[in-house]
Amino acid sequence: MYYDLITVGGGPAGVMGAAAAAQRGLKVVLLEKNDRLGKKLSITGNGRCNFTNLCDPASFMDNIVSNGRFLYTSLKRFDNHSLVSFFNSLGVKTKVEDDNRVFPASDRAEEIIKALHNYLHKSKVEIRFNSNVKKVLAVNNRVSGVLLDDNNRVAGENVLIATGGLSYRQTGSAGDGFRMARALGHFVAPPRPALVPLVAGGKWVKQLQGLSLQNINVQAVLEEKVIAEQTGELIFTHFGVSGPVILKLSSLINKCPPSSLALRIDLFPSISTTQLDAQLIEIFKKNHGKYLKNALGDLVPRKMLPLLQIFAGVDILKQVDQITKKEREKLAGSLKRIALTIKGARPLNEAMVTAGGIDTNEINPSSMESKIVRGLFFAGEVIDVDALTGGFNLQIAFSTGYLSGVSVKGENEHA
Ligand SMILES: Cc1cc2nc3c(=O)[nH]c(=O)nc-3n(C[C@H](O)[C@H](O)[C@H](O)COP(=O)(O)OP(=O)(O)OC[C@H]3O[C@@H](n4cnc5c(N)ncnc54)[C@H](O)[C@@H]3O)c2cc1C
């Protein structure tokens, strides 16, 4: 059997590429090493699958961390609205939540996977599970097929590598595509963890384990310069910090050497230090005669109170009336600038997304075809692209998959 397209990987990028090509009448086979499609897709959005974001194109670009310009054509050709319409046409009802995030109305990622599976069948894509591709075969810089780990060959005109990144390896994305691309002469930017919790220094961090801070601002600081900041929720863990704000920051700072990075937490980003000091004056007046730790109970999370000695050098067992102006001002300043040293990120396997990947300079952005090997295509996380949370990464996988599928030339389509 000779195929027009061999798709390696049954995640969102591979499924979309395979189906888009088959819809044009091409003969397509999809090879997936697992015994089912979309193992990673099934755990996205906590099992609810935040599959895209309905923000406008400019904001969409703002949420792409690496190589947004490379994605311009694919995101235009098959955009967020097209993806929502696509799922609606497959019978999946969708809903939009805060920050324009789109989910299946059922809150079930499995519904998305089932719809994609049915679509592949309808498009007449041959699906082969438990098929682990070891190598892409090429002759004179032209693809000729793939070799499976059982040494069987599958012959074809084009190969789409959609094997994902290197995180959550248990889902099947174990960096195989990086290896295959390197063997064919492609440069692979070193994989780095993105959207990942951070490991923090300082013994006191452990004391705050389990504490969630809402509506706070966190700045990432490199050599005294603020390089990124985010506002939202932060969660202290046994190793450091996590939560939406930290995941996003981790993607924005992952090219920096962690040893020189620090975070600054502002517990009250909506008011100035002077305004916070004025609030403290009021609180102290109302709590005349009380210990500082009891007076601040409504302002500062209880778990954090014992740490005010470290943050601001004030004794929480002092009565508020005995706190000097200087101490009070220092307290206000410290609550708006808690410093945290960063030791690094949690391992790649714990990252939601892999940054780095196949160099975008070596891929044609209008087709997703390799500039090095003819008939070789890439889609999804295997490429050196990554975005923040909010449905952007899945949209990228679907869009690049779609563009590759409509771009491949079948055996009989060459001029
Ligand atoms: C916990 C978690 C939650 C997430 N939540 C969201 C979210 O809500 N919204 C969002 O936009 N993004 C989310 N992401 C990111 C998103 O899941 C990925 O960016 C996306 O799945 C990438 O799609 P892909 O098709 O490129 O790769 P993958 O989904 O990783 O699929 C690659 C497929 O290729 C197969 N494969 C690999 N190597 C081979 C081989 N040698 N032979 C055959 N098959 C192979 C794998 O088994 C796998 O099925 C989340 C990620 C994680 C880990």
mmCIF file of C-alpha atoms in Angstrom, residues 51-383:
data_model
loop_
_atom_site.group_PDB
_atom_site.id
_atom_site.type_symbol
_atom_site.label_atom_id
_atom_site.label_comp_id
_atom_site.label_asym_id
_atom_site.label_seq_id
_atom_site.Cartn_x
_atom_site.Cartn_y
_atom_site.Cartn_z
ATOM 1 C CA PHE A 51 -9.591 23.989 22.977
ATOM 2 C CA THR A 52 -9.369 27.589 21.806
ATOM 3 C CA ASN A 53 -9.731 31.241 22.750
ATOM 4 C CA LEU A 54 -12.113 33.648 21.043
ATOM 5 C CA CYS A 55 -10.051 36.791 21.574
ATOM 6 C CA ASP A 56 -9.253 39.013 18.588
ATOM 7 C CA PRO A 57 -6.263 38.163 16.360
ATOM 8 C CA ALA A 58 -3.945 40.785 17.911
ATOM 9 C CA SER A 59 -4.597 39.540 21.448
ATOM 10 C CA PHE A 60 -4.171 35.983 20.208
ATOM 11 C CA MET A 61 -0.692 36.901 18.957
ATOM 12 C CA ASP A 62 0.097 38.555 22.312
ATOM 13 C CA ASN A 63 -0.475 35.192 23.999
ATOM 14 C CA ILE A 64 2.021 33.366 21.816
ATOM 15 C CA VAL A 65 5.388 33.241 23.531
ATOM 16 C CA SER A 66 7.637 31.809 20.806
ATOM 17 C CA ASN A 67 7.575 32.469 17.051
ATOM 18 C CA GLY A 68 4.133 34.001 16.742
ATOM 19 C CA ARG A 69 4.959 35.459 13.337
ATOM 20 C CA PHE A 70 5.691 32.009 11.961
ATOM 21 C CA LEU A 71 2.129 31.008 12.912
ATOM 22 C CA TYR A 72 0.447 33.947 11.220
ATOM 23 C CA THR A 73 -0.634 32.073 8.051
ATOM 24 C CA SER A 74 -1.799 28.906 9.778
ATOM 25 C CA LEU A 75 -3.807 30.845 12.365
ATOM 26 C CA LYS A 76 -5.382 32.939 9.630
ATOM 27 C CA ARG A 77 -6.184 29.971 7.402
ATOM 28 C CA PHE A 78 -7.915 28.052 10.191
ATOM 29 C CA ASP A 79 -8.657 30.469 13.025
ATOM 30 C CA ASN A 80 -10.385 30.211 16.413
ATOM 31 C CA HIS A 81 -13.861 30.831 14.919
ATOM 32 C CA SER A 82 -13.249 28.152 12.258
ATOM 33 C CA LEU A 83 -12.306 25.678 14.981
ATOM 34 C CA VAL A 84 -15.456 26.391 17.007
ATOM 35 C CA SER A 85 -17.602 26.049 13.836
ATOM 36 C CA PHE A 86 -15.758 22.844 12.986
ATOM 37 C CA PHE A 87 -16.647 21.244 16.321
ATOM 38 C CA ASN A 88 -20.208 22.568 16.127
ATOM 39 C CA SER A 89 -20.522 20.956 12.682
ATOM 40 C CA LEU A 90 -19.429 17.668 14.264
ATOM 41 C CA GLY A 91 -22.264 18.013 16.798
ATOM 42 C CA VAL A 92 -20.161 19.278 19.723
ATOM 43 C CA LYS A 93 -21.929 22.115 21.530
ATOM 44 C CA THR A 94 -19.480 24.652 22.882
ATOM 45 C CA LYS A 95 -19.441 27.393 25.510
ATOM 46 C CA VAL A 96 -17.305 30.444 26.154
ATOM 47 C CA GLU A 97 -16.047 31.080 29.681
ATOM 48 C CA ASP A 98 -14.132 33.992 31.212
ATOM 49 C CA ASP A 99 -11.166 35.385 29.277
ATOM 50 C CA ASN A 100 -12.741 34.081 26.021
ATOM 51 C CA ARG A 101 -11.773 30.483 26.762
ATOM 52 C CA VAL A 102 -13.829 27.930 24.806
ATOM 53 C CA PHE A 103 -14.814 24.483 26.109
ATOM 54 C CA PRO A 104 -17.219 21.756 25.014
ATOM 55 C CA ALA A 105 -20.552 22.523 26.713
ATOM 56 C CA SER A 106 -20.433 19.035 28.230
ATOM 57 C CA ASP A 107 -17.153 19.906 30.031
ATOM 58 C CA ARG A 108 -15.798 16.641 28.694
ATOM 59 C CA ALA A 109 -12.567 16.431 26.689
ATOM 60 C CA GLU A 110 -13.628 12.898 25.752
ATOM 61 C CA GLU A 111 -16.460 14.362 23.677
ATOM 62 C CA ILE A 112 -13.908 16.255 21.593
ATOM 63 C CA ILE A 113 -11.813 13.112 21.107
ATOM 64 C CA LYS A 114 -14.843 11.059 20.091
ATOM 65 C CA ALA A 115 -15.875 13.725 17.573
ATOM 66 C CA LEU A 116 -12.366 13.763 16.082
ATOM 67 C CA HIS A 117 -12.293 9.978 15.898
ATOM 68 C CA ASN A 118 -15.638 9.910 14.045
ATOM 69 C CA TYR A 119 -14.416 12.636 11.718
ATOM 70 C CA LEU A 120 -11.328 10.592 10.810
ATOM 71 C CA HIS A 121 -13.549 7.616 9.991
ATOM 72 C CA LYS A 122 -15.884 9.760 7.922
ATOM 73 C CA SER A 123 -12.894 11.217 6.067
ATOM 74 C CA LYS A 124 -11.686 7.659 5.350
ATOM 75 C CA VAL A 125 -8.376 8.006 7.182
ATOM 76 C CA GLU A 126 -6.914 4.605 8.010
ATOM 77 C CA ILE A 127 -6.013 4.596 11.702
ATOM 78 C CA ARG A 128 -3.365 2.226 13.032
ATOM 79 C CA PHE A 129 -2.953 2.128 16.814
ATOM 80 C CA ASN A 130 0.035 0.630 18.652
ATOM 81 C CA SER A 131 2.181 1.780 15.730
ATOM 82 C CA ASN A 132 5.366 3.336 17.036
ATOM 83 C CA VAL A 133 7.311 5.152 14.331
ATOM 84 C CA LYS A 134 11.044 4.859 14.758
ATOM 85 C CA LYS A 135 12.346 6.723 11.740
ATOM 86 C CA VAL A 136 11.264 8.768 8.739
ATOM 87 C CA LEU A 137 12.753 7.361 5.544
ATOM 88 C CA ALA A 138 14.068 9.696 2.860
ATOM 89 C CA VAL A 139 15.953 9.273 -0.391
ATOM 90 C CA ASN A 140 17.812 12.232 -1.920
ATOM 91 C CA ASN A 141 16.127 14.614 0.519
ATOM 92 C CA ARG A 142 12.691 13.354 -0.431
ATOM 93 C CA VAL A 143 10.445 11.450 1.958
ATOM 94 C CA SER A 144 9.722 7.822 1.036
ATOM 95 C CA GLY A 145 7.951 6.485 4.109
ATOM 96 C CA VAL A 146 8.473 5.536 7.745
ATOM 97 C CA LEU A 147 9.979 2.658 9.669
ATOM 98 C CA LEU A 148 8.083 1.257 12.657
ATOM 99 C CA ASP A 149 9.752 -0.105 15.784
ATOM 100 C CA ASP A 150 8.802 -3.649 14.677
ATOM 101 C CA ASN A 151 10.881 -2.887 11.550
ATOM 102 C CA ASN A 152 7.864 -2.853 9.250
ATOM 103 C CA ARG A 153 7.846 -0.085 6.673
ATOM 104 C CA VAL A 154 5.000 2.112 5.538
ATOM 105 C CA ALA A 155 5.593 3.743 2.167
ATOM 106 C CA GLY A 156 4.238 7.144 1.216
ATOM 107 C CA GLU A 157 4.640 10.385 -0.682
ATOM 108 C CA ASN A 158 4.495 12.668 2.373
ATOM 109 C CA VAL A 159 5.037 12.343 6.131
ATOM 110 C CA LEU A 160 3.535 14.627 8.759
ATOM 111 C CA ILE A 161 5.391 14.604 12.068
ATOM 112 C CA ALA A 162 2.869 15.555 14.756
ATOM 113 C CA THR A 163 4.393 13.770 17.716
ATOM 114 C CA GLY A 164 4.031 16.587 20.266
ATOM 115 C CA GLY A 165 6.698 17.780 22.699
ATOM 116 C CA LEU A 166 8.463 16.152 25.621
ATOM 117 C CA SER A 167 6.195 16.746 28.580
ATOM 118 C CA TYR A 168 3.761 14.367 30.257
ATOM 119 C CA ARG A 169 5.624 11.548 28.492
ATOM 120 C CA GLN A 170 3.131 8.996 29.803
ATOM 121 C CA THR A 171 0.674 10.407 27.239
ATOM 122 C CA GLY A 172 2.957 9.359 24.371
ATOM 123 C CA SER A 173 4.735 12.633 23.579
ATOM 124 C CA ALA A 174 8.278 11.587 24.377
ATOM 125 C CA GLY A 175 10.317 13.733 22.002
ATOM 126 C CA ASP A 176 10.361 11.145 19.167
ATOM 127 C CA GLY A 177 9.681 13.798 16.547
ATOM 128 C CA PHE A 178 12.715 15.792 17.657
ATOM 129 C CA ARG A 179 14.909 12.737 17.118
ATOM 130 C CA MET A 180 13.392 11.971 13.705
ATOM 131 C CA ALA A 181 13.768 15.570 12.523
ATOM 132 C CA ARG A 182 17.374 15.786 13.737
ATOM 133 C CA ALA A 183 18.211 12.598 11.827
ATOM 134 C CA LEU A 184 16.966 14.335 8.672
ATOM 135 C CA GLY A 185 19.148 17.386 9.208
ATOM 136 C CA HIS A 186 16.759 19.693 11.077
ATOM 137 C CA PHE A 187 17.902 21.861 13.961
ATOM 138 C CA VAL A 188 15.893 21.358 17.140
ATOM 139 C CA ALA A 189 15.949 24.237 19.618
ATOM 140 C CA PRO A 190 16.657 22.679 23.042
ATOM 141 C CA PRO A 191 13.374 21.677 24.708
ATOM 142 C CA ARG A 192 12.552 23.704 27.830
ATOM 143 C CA PRO A 193 9.681 23.409 30.300
ATOM 144 C CA ALA A 194 6.933 25.992 29.773
ATOM 145 C CA LEU A 195 3.705 26.521 31.693
ATOM 146 C CA VAL A 196 5.377 24.834 34.643
ATOM 147 C CA PRO A 197 5.542 25.423 38.420
ATOM 148 C CA LEU A 198 8.714 27.045 39.755
ATOM 149 C CA VAL A 199 11.047 25.859 42.499
ATOM 150 C CA ALA A 200 11.753 28.581 45.059
ATOM 151 C CA GLY A 201 14.511 29.150 47.578
ATOM 152 C CA GLY A 202 13.918 30.298 51.171
ATOM 153 C CA LYS A 203 12.884 28.039 54.041
ATOM 154 C CA TRP A 204 9.763 30.091 54.714
ATOM 155 C CA VAL A 205 8.153 29.079 51.404
ATOM 156 C CA LYS A 206 7.385 25.608 52.769
ATOM 157 C CA GLN A 207 5.474 27.172 55.670
ATOM 158 C CA LEU A 208 3.029 28.639 53.179
ATOM 159 C CA GLN A 209 2.320 25.330 51.425
ATOM 160 C CA GLY A 210 -1.307 25.192 50.308
ATOM 161 C CA LEU A 211 -1.852 28.961 50.555
ATOM 162 C CA SER A 212 -3.576 30.460 47.530
ATOM 163 C CA LEU A 213 -3.260 34.203 46.910
ATOM 164 C CA GLN A 214 -5.872 35.742 44.608
ATOM 165 C CA ASN A 215 -5.598 38.948 42.575
ATOM 166 C CA ILE A 216 -1.950 39.499 43.314
ATOM 167 C CA ASN A 217 0.735 40.779 40.975
ATOM 168 C CA VAL A 218 4.005 38.940 40.446
ATOM 169 C CA GLN A 219 7.008 40.435 38.707
ATOM 170 C CA ALA A 220 9.895 38.343 37.386
ATOM 171 C CA VAL A 221 13.129 40.204 38.017
ATOM 172 C CA LEU A 222 16.459 39.544 36.315
ATOM 173 C CA GLU A 223 19.411 41.531 37.613
ATOM 174 C CA GLU A 224 17.098 44.159 39.133
ATOM 175 C CA LYS A 225 15.169 44.546 35.865
ATOM 176 C CA VAL A 226 11.507 43.535 35.605
ATOM 177 C CA ILE A 227 11.293 41.232 32.584
ATOM 178 C CA ALA A 228 7.711 39.970 32.898
ATOM 179 C CA GLU A 229 4.712 40.336 35.145
ATOM 180 C CA GLN A 230 1.314 38.755 35.594
ATOM 181 C CA THR A 231 -1.712 39.365 37.798
ATOM 182 C CA GLY A 232 -3.984 36.633 39.113
ATOM 183 C CA GLU A 233 -3.712 33.623 41.405
ATOM 184 C CA LEU A 234 -0.556 32.139 42.953
ATOM 185 C CA ILE A 235 -0.397 28.929 44.975
ATOM 186 C CA PHE A 236 2.421 27.969 47.356
ATOM 187 C CA THR A 237 3.471 24.313 47.144
ATOM 188 C CA HIS A 238 5.949 22.086 48.984
ATOM 189 C CA PHE A 239 8.662 22.978 46.448
ATOM 190 C CA GLY A 240 7.830 26.578 45.580
ATOM 191 C CA VAL A 241 5.081 28.270 43.650
ATOM 192 C CA SER A 242 2.421 27.340 41.112
ATOM 193 C CA GLY A 243 -0.973 28.586 39.963
ATOM 194 C CA PRO A 244 -2.014 30.463 36.800
ATOM 195 C CA VAL A 245 0.259 33.472 37.370
ATOM 196 C CA ILE A 246 3.340 31.320 37.856
ATOM 197 C CA LEU A 247 2.609 29.016 34.914
ATOM 198 C CA LYS A 248 2.372 32.001 32.592
ATOM 199 C CA LEU A 249 5.498 33.634 34.031
ATOM 200 C CA SER A 250 7.413 30.374 33.655
ATOM 201 C CA SER A 251 6.836 30.502 29.894
ATOM 202 C CA LEU A 252 7.923 34.129 29.655
ATOM 203 C CA ILE A 253 11.168 33.614 31.571
ATOM 204 C CA ASN A 254 12.299 30.152 30.537
ATOM 205 C CA LYS A 255 15.207 31.408 28.445
ATOM 206 C CA CYS A 256 16.759 33.180 31.463
ATOM 207 C CA PRO A 257 19.311 31.485 33.724
ATOM 208 C CA PRO A 258 17.241 30.581 36.818
ATOM 209 C CA SER A 259 20.101 31.311 39.213
ATOM 210 C CA SER A 260 19.774 35.045 38.572
ATOM 211 C CA LEU A 261 15.970 35.175 38.672
ATOM 212 C CA ALA A 262 13.764 36.426 41.463
ATOM 213 C CA LEU A 263 10.054 37.075 41.894
ATOM 214 C CA ARG A 264 8.438 40.065 43.546
ATOM 215 C CA ILE A 265 4.952 39.536 44.907
ATOM 216 C CA ASP A 266 2.626 42.483 45.386
ATOM 217 C CA LEU A 267 -0.282 41.444 47.625
ATOM 218 C CA PHE A 268 -2.152 44.688 46.907
ATOM 219 C CA PRO A 269 -1.568 45.616 43.268
ATOM 220 C CA SER A 270 -4.627 47.872 42.997
ATOM 221 C CA ILE A 271 -3.396 50.393 45.586
ATOM 222 C CA SER A 272 -0.163 52.319 46.125
ATOM 223 C CA THR A 273 2.153 51.845 49.098
ATOM 224 C CA THR A 274 0.932 55.178 50.488
ATOM 225 C CA GLN A 275 -2.685 54.036 50.234
ATOM 226 C CA LEU A 276 -1.826 50.751 51.930
ATOM 227 C CA ASP A 277 -0.054 52.665 54.699
ATOM 228 C CA ALA A 278 -3.209 54.775 55.141
ATOM 229 C CA GLN A 279 -5.199 51.538 55.480
ATOM 230 C CA LEU A 280 -2.768 50.323 58.131
ATOM 231 C CA ILE A 281 -3.230 53.572 60.072
ATOM 232 C CA GLU A 282 -7.015 52.981 60.057
ATOM 233 C CA ILE A 283 -6.612 49.335 61.062
ATOM 234 C CA PHE A 284 -4.274 50.252 63.908
ATOM 235 C CA LYS A 285 -6.754 52.888 65.153
ATOM 236 C CA LYS A 286 -9.629 50.394 65.140
ATOM 237 C CA ASN A 287 -7.537 47.713 66.836
ATOM 238 C CA HIS A 288 -6.099 49.882 69.563
ATOM 239 C CA GLY A 289 -4.347 47.719 72.226
ATOM 240 C CA LYS A 290 -4.291 44.553 70.112
ATOM 241 C CA TYR A 291 -1.298 42.554 68.969
ATOM 242 C CA LEU A 292 -0.233 43.182 65.395
ATOM 243 C CA LYS A 293 -0.947 39.536 64.458
ATOM 244 C CA ASN A 294 -4.574 39.900 65.575
ATOM 245 C CA ALA A 295 -5.058 43.335 64.030
ATOM 246 C CA LEU A 296 -3.868 42.254 60.604
ATOM 247 C CA GLY A 297 -6.008 39.114 60.450
ATOM 248 C CA ASP A 298 -8.376 40.529 57.819
ATOM 249 C CA LEU A 299 -5.652 42.092 55.673
ATOM 250 C CA VAL A 300 -2.931 39.447 55.464
ATOM 251 C CA PRO A 301 -3.505 35.678 55.074
ATOM 252 C CA ARG A 302 -3.145 34.031 58.500
ATOM 253 C CA LYS A 303 -0.431 31.633 57.299
ATOM 254 C CA MET A 304 1.657 34.605 56.285
ATOM 255 C CA LEU A 305 1.458 36.535 59.566
ATOM 256 C CA PRO A 306 4.369 34.737 61.276
ATOM 257 C CA LEU A 307 6.538 35.667 58.284
ATOM 258 C CA LEU A 308 6.107 39.420 58.691
ATOM 259 C CA GLN A 309 9.200 39.336 60.881
ATOM 260 C CA ILE A 310 11.182 38.075 57.871
ATOM 261 C CA PHE A 311 9.470 40.269 55.269
ATOM 262 C CA ALA A 312 9.311 43.532 57.221
ATOM 263 C CA GLY A 313 11.342 43.014 60.373
ATOM 264 C CA VAL A 314 8.314 43.705 62.588
ATOM 265 C CA ASP A 315 7.388 41.701 65.653
ATOM 266 C CA ILE A 316 3.801 40.476 65.284
ATOM 267 C CA LEU A 317 3.557 40.087 69.042
ATOM 268 C CA LYS A 318 3.918 43.839 69.450
ATOM 269 C CA GLN A 319 0.802 45.892 70.191
ATOM 270 C CA VAL A 320 -0.230 48.064 67.252
ATOM 271 C CA ASP A 321 0.165 51.240 69.350
ATOM 272 C CA GLN A 322 3.850 50.412 69.803
ATOM 273 C CA ILE A 323 4.537 50.101 66.064
ATOM 274 C CA THR A 324 6.564 53.106 64.949
ATOM 275 C CA LYS A 325 5.785 55.096 61.793
ATOM 276 C CA LYS A 326 8.951 53.732 60.233
ATOM 277 C CA GLU A 327 7.968 50.134 61.051
ATOM 278 C CA ARG A 328 4.458 50.664 59.691
ATOM 279 C CA GLU A 329 5.760 52.154 56.455
ATOM 280 C CA LYS A 330 8.214 49.283 56.087
ATOM 281 C CA LEU A 331 5.352 46.849 56.633
ATOM 282 C CA ALA A 332 3.279 48.512 53.889
ATOM 283 C CA GLY A 333 6.247 48.469 51.521
ATOM 284 C CA SER A 334 7.035 44.828 52.258
ATOM 285 C CA LEU A 335 3.478 43.631 51.631
ATOM 286 C CA LYS A 336 3.779 45.134 48.173
ATOM 287 C CA ARG A 337 7.190 43.639 47.500
ATOM 288 C CA ILE A 338 7.725 40.147 48.876
ATOM 289 C CA ALA A 339 10.922 38.774 47.352
ATOM 290 C CA LEU A 340 11.274 35.155 46.346
ATOM 291 C CA THR A 341 14.404 33.611 44.864
ATOM 292 C CA ILE A 342 13.873 31.141 42.042
ATOM 293 C CA LYS A 343 16.031 28.045 41.810
ATOM 294 C CA GLY A 344 14.565 26.831 38.541
ATOM 295 C CA ALA A 345 11.535 25.208 36.986
ATOM 296 C CA ARG A 346 10.029 21.814 37.760
ATOM 297 C CA PRO A 347 11.148 19.131 35.274
ATOM 298 C CA LEU A 348 10.076 19.111 31.644
ATOM 299 C CA ASN A 349 7.825 16.133 32.232
ATOM 300 C CA GLU A 350 5.690 18.239 34.590
ATOM 301 C CA ALA A 351 5.369 21.110 32.129
ATOM 302 C CA MET A 352 2.056 21.592 30.349
ATOM 303 C CA VAL A 353 3.928 22.576 27.232
ATOM 304 C CA THR A 354 7.398 22.068 25.773
ATOM 305 C CA ALA A 355 9.104 25.235 24.572
ATOM 306 C CA GLY A 356 11.795 24.753 21.944
ATOM 307 C CA GLY A 357 11.461 22.221 19.142
ATOM 308 C CA ILE A 358 11.945 22.132 15.400
ATOM 309 C CA ASP A 359 13.432 25.384 14.172
ATOM 310 C CA THR A 360 10.756 27.498 12.487
ATOM 311 C CA ASN A 361 13.341 28.917 10.049
ATOM 312 C CA GLU A 362 13.501 25.481 8.454
ATOM 313 C CA ILE A 363 9.741 25.134 7.929
ATOM 314 C CA ASN A 364 7.680 26.927 5.283
ATOM 315 C CA PRO A 365 5.048 28.889 7.272
ATOM 316 C CA SER A 366 2.603 28.804 4.336
ATOM 317 C CA SER A 367 2.489 25.011 4.144
ATOM 318 C CA MET A 368 4.281 23.567 7.208
ATOM 319 C CA GLU A 369 6.585 21.685 4.820
ATOM 320 C CA SER A 370 10.239 21.209 5.677
ATOM 321 C CA LYS A 371 12.619 23.427 3.738
ATOM 322 C CA ILE A 372 15.200 20.642 3.964
ATOM 323 C CA VAL A 373 13.350 17.451 3.048
ATOM 324 C CA ARG A 374 10.590 17.473 0.428
ATOM 325 C CA GLY A 375 7.340 15.836 1.460
ATOM 326 C CA LEU A 376 8.131 16.219 5.178
ATOM 327 C CA PHE A 377 5.630 18.263 7.200
ATOM 328 C CA PHE A 378 5.415 19.317 10.841
ATOM 329 C CA ALA A 379 2.470 20.367 13.008
ATOM 330 C CA GLY A 380 1.738 21.125 16.661
ATOM 331 C CA GLU A 381 3.967 21.185 19.686
ATOM 332 C CA VAL A 382 6.870 19.447 17.960
ATOM 333 C CA ILE A 383 7.582 22.827 16.304
#
